[in-house]
CSV table of C-alpha atoms in Angstrom, one decimal:
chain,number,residue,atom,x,y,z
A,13,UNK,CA,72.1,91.7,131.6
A,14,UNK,CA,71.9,95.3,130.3
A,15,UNK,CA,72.3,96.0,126.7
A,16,UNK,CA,74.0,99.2,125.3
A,17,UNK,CA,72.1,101.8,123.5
A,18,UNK,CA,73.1,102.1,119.9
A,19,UNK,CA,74.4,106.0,121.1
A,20,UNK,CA,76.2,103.8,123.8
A,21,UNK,CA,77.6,101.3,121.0
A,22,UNK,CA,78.6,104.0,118.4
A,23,UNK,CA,80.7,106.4,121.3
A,24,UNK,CA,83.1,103.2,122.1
A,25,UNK,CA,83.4,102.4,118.6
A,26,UNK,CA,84.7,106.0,118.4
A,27,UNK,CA,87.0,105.4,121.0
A,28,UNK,CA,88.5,102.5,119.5
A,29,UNK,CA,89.1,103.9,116.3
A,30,UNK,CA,90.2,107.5,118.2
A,31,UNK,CA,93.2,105.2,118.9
A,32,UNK,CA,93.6,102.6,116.2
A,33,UNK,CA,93.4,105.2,113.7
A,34,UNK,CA,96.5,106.9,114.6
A,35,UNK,CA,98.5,103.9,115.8
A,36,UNK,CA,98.0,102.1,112.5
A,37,UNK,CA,99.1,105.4,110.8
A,38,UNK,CA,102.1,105.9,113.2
A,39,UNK,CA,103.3,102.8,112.7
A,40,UNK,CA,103.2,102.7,109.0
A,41,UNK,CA,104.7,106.0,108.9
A,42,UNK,CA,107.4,104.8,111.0
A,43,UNK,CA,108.1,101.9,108.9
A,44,UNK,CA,108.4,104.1,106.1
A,45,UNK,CA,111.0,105.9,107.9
A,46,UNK,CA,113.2,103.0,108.3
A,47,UNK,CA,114.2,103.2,104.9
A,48,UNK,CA,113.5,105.8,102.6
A,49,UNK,CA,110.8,104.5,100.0
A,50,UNK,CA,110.7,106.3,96.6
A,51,UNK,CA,112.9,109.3,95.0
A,52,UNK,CA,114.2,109.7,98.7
A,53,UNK,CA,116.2,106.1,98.2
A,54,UNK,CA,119.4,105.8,96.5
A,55,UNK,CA,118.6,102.1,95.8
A,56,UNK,CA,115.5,102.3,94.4
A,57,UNK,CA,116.2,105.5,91.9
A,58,UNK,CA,118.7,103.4,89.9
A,59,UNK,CA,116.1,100.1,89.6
A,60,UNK,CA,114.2,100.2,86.0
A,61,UNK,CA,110.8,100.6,87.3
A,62,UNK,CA,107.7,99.3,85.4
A,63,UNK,CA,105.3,101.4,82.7
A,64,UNK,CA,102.3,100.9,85.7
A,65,UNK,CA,104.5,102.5,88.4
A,66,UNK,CA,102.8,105.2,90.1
A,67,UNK,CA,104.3,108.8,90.9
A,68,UNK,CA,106.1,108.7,94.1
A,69,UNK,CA,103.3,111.0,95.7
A,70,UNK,CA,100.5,108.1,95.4
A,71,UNK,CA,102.0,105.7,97.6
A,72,UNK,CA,102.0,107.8,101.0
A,73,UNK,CA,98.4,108.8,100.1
A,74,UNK,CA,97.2,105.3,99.2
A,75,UNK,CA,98.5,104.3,102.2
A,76,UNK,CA,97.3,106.8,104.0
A,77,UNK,CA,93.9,106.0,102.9
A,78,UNK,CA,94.1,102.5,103.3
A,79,UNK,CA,95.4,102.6,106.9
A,80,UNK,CA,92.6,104.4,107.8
A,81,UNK,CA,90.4,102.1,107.2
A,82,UNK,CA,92.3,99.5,108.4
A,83,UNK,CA,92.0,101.5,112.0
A,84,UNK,CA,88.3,101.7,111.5
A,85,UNK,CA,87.7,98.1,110.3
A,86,UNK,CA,90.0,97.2,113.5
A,87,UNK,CA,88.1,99.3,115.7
A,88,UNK,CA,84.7,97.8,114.8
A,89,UNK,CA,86.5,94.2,115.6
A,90,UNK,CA,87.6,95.3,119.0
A,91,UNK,CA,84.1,96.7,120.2
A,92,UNK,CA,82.9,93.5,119.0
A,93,UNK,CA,82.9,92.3,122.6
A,94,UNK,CA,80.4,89.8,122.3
A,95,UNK,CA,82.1,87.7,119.1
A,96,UNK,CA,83.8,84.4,119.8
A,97,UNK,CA,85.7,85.1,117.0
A,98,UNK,CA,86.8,88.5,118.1
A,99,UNK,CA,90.4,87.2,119.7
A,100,UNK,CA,91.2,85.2,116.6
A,101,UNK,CA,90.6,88.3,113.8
A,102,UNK,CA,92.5,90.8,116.2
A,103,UNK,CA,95.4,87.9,116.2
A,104,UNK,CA,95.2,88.1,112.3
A,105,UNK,CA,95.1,91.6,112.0
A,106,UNK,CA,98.4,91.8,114.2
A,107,UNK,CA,100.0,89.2,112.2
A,108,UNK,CA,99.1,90.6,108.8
A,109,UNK,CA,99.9,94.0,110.0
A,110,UNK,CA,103.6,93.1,111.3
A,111,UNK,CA,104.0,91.1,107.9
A,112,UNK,CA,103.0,94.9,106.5
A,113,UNK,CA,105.5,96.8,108.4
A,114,UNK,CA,108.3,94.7,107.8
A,115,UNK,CA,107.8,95.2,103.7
A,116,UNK,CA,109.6,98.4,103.5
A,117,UNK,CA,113.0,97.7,105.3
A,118,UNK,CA,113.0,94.4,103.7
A,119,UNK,CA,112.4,96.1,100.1
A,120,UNK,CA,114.2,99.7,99.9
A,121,UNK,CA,116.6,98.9,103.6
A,122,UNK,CA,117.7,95.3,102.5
A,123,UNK,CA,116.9,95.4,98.5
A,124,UNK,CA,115.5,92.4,98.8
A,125,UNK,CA,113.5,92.1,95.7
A,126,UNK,CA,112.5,88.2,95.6
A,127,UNK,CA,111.9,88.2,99.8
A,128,UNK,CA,109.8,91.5,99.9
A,129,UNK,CA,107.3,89.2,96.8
A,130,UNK,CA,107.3,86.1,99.2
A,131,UNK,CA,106.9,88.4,102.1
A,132,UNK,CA,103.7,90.2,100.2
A,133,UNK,CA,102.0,86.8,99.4
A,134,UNK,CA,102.5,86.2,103.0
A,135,UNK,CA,101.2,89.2,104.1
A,136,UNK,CA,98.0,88.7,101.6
A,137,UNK,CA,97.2,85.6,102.6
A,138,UNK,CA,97.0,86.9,106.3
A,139,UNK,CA,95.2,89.9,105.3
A,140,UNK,CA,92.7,87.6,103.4
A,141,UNK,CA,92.1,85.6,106.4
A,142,UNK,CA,91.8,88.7,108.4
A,143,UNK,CA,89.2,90.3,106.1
A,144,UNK,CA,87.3,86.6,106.4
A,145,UNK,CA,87.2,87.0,110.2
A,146,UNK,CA,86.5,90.3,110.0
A,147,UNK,CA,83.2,89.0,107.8
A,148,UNK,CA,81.7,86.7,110.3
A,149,UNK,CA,81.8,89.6,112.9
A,150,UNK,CA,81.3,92.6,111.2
A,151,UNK,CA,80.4,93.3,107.4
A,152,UNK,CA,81.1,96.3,107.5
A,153,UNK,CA,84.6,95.6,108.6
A,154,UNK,CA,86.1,93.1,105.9
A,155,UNK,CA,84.3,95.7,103.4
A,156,UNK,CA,86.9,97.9,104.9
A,157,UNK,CA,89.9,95.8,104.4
A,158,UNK,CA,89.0,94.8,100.6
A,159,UNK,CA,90.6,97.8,99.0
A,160,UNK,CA,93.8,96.5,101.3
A,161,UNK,CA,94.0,93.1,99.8
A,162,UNK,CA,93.5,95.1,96.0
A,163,UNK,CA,96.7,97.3,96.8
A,164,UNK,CA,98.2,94.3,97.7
A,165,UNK,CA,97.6,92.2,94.7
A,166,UNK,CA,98.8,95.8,92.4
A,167,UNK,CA,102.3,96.2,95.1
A,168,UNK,CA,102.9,92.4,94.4
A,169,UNK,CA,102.3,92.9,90.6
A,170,UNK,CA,104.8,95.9,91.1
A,171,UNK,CA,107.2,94.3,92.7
A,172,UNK,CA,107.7,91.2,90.8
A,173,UNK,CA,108.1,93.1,87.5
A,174,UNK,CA,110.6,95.5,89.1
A,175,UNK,CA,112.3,91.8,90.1
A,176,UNK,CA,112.3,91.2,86.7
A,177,UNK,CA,113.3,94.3,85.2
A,178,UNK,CA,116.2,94.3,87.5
A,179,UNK,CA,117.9,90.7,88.1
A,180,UNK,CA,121.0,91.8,89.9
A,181,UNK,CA,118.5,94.4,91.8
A,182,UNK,CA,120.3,93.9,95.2
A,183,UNK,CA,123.3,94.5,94.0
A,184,UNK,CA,123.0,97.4,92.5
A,185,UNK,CA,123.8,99.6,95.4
A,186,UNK,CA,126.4,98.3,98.0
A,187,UNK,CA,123.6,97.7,101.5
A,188,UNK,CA,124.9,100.1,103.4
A,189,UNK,CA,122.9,100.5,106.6
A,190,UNK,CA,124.1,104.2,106.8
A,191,UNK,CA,123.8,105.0,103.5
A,192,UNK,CA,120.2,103.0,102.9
A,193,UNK,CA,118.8,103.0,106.7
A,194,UNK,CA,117.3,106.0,108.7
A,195,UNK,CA,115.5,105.9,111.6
């Protein structure tokens, strides 16, 4: 049995995250596309929005940021090849990350106020269990994902005011799939 040289270790860890970097960003970016998030959304411009609401420009940058190091921590799982655990947190990261993609349309697509909250606990409790898996394999890892799971607990605190600021929310503009949904 040969073992790698940390040079060796560090260069496929660098190909893994040459790769889950931009796929995680791509595919956040495309689920943003779905439906218009922010000023860019009919729906959304009419809601009342809560005091703690950022500007519209912080979102695409916080998420930015946090997919990032979602590639990274993701990357570090992968080259992991010697983890019994290592099949399970990559099946948690894909489920917690197709729970994160489908937020948006559900939110500003389908103005789903009360579904979008469920969907975030949901979607939290995956990426919790990720981060744990993450932990037993790589530290440096679920440190990676914990600023994740703090956006999370501030979007859910977001959207469950703007749910009850705004009661009738997904009636306030007729769901139009031309008029809400892009692609």
């Amino acid at each position: 049995m040969e073992i790698a040289t940390k040079e060796q270790l560090r260069g496929a860890f660098l190909r893994w995250a040459v790769v889950t970097v931009p796929l995680i960003l791509l595919l956040g970016f495309a689920s943003s596309r779905i439906a218009p998030a922010g000023a860019q959304n009919r729906w959304y411009a009419t809601l009342v929005r809560p005091a703690i609401t950022p500007p519209d420009w912080v979102f695409p940058v916080a998420w930015s940021a946090l997919y990032v190091m979602m590639g990274l921590a993701l990357a570090m799982i992968i080259n992991a090849r010697g983890s019994r655990l290592r099949a399970l947190a990559i099946t948690l990261f894909v489920l917690q990350l197709v729970l994160n993609l489908a937020w948006s349309p559900l939110f500003f697509g389908m103005h789903q106020v009360w579904p979008a909250l469920m969907l975030l606990v949901g979607m939290f409790v995956a990426a919790l269990m990720t981060t744990l898996a993450f932990g037993r394999i790589r530290t440096a890892a679920a440190w990676l994902m914990v600023p994740y799971l703090a956006w999370l607990c501030f979007a859910g605190l977001l959207n469950l005011q703007v749910g009850k600021l705004n009661p009738n929310a997904s009636t306030l503009v007729p769901s139009s799939a031309s008029a809400q949904m892009s692609i």
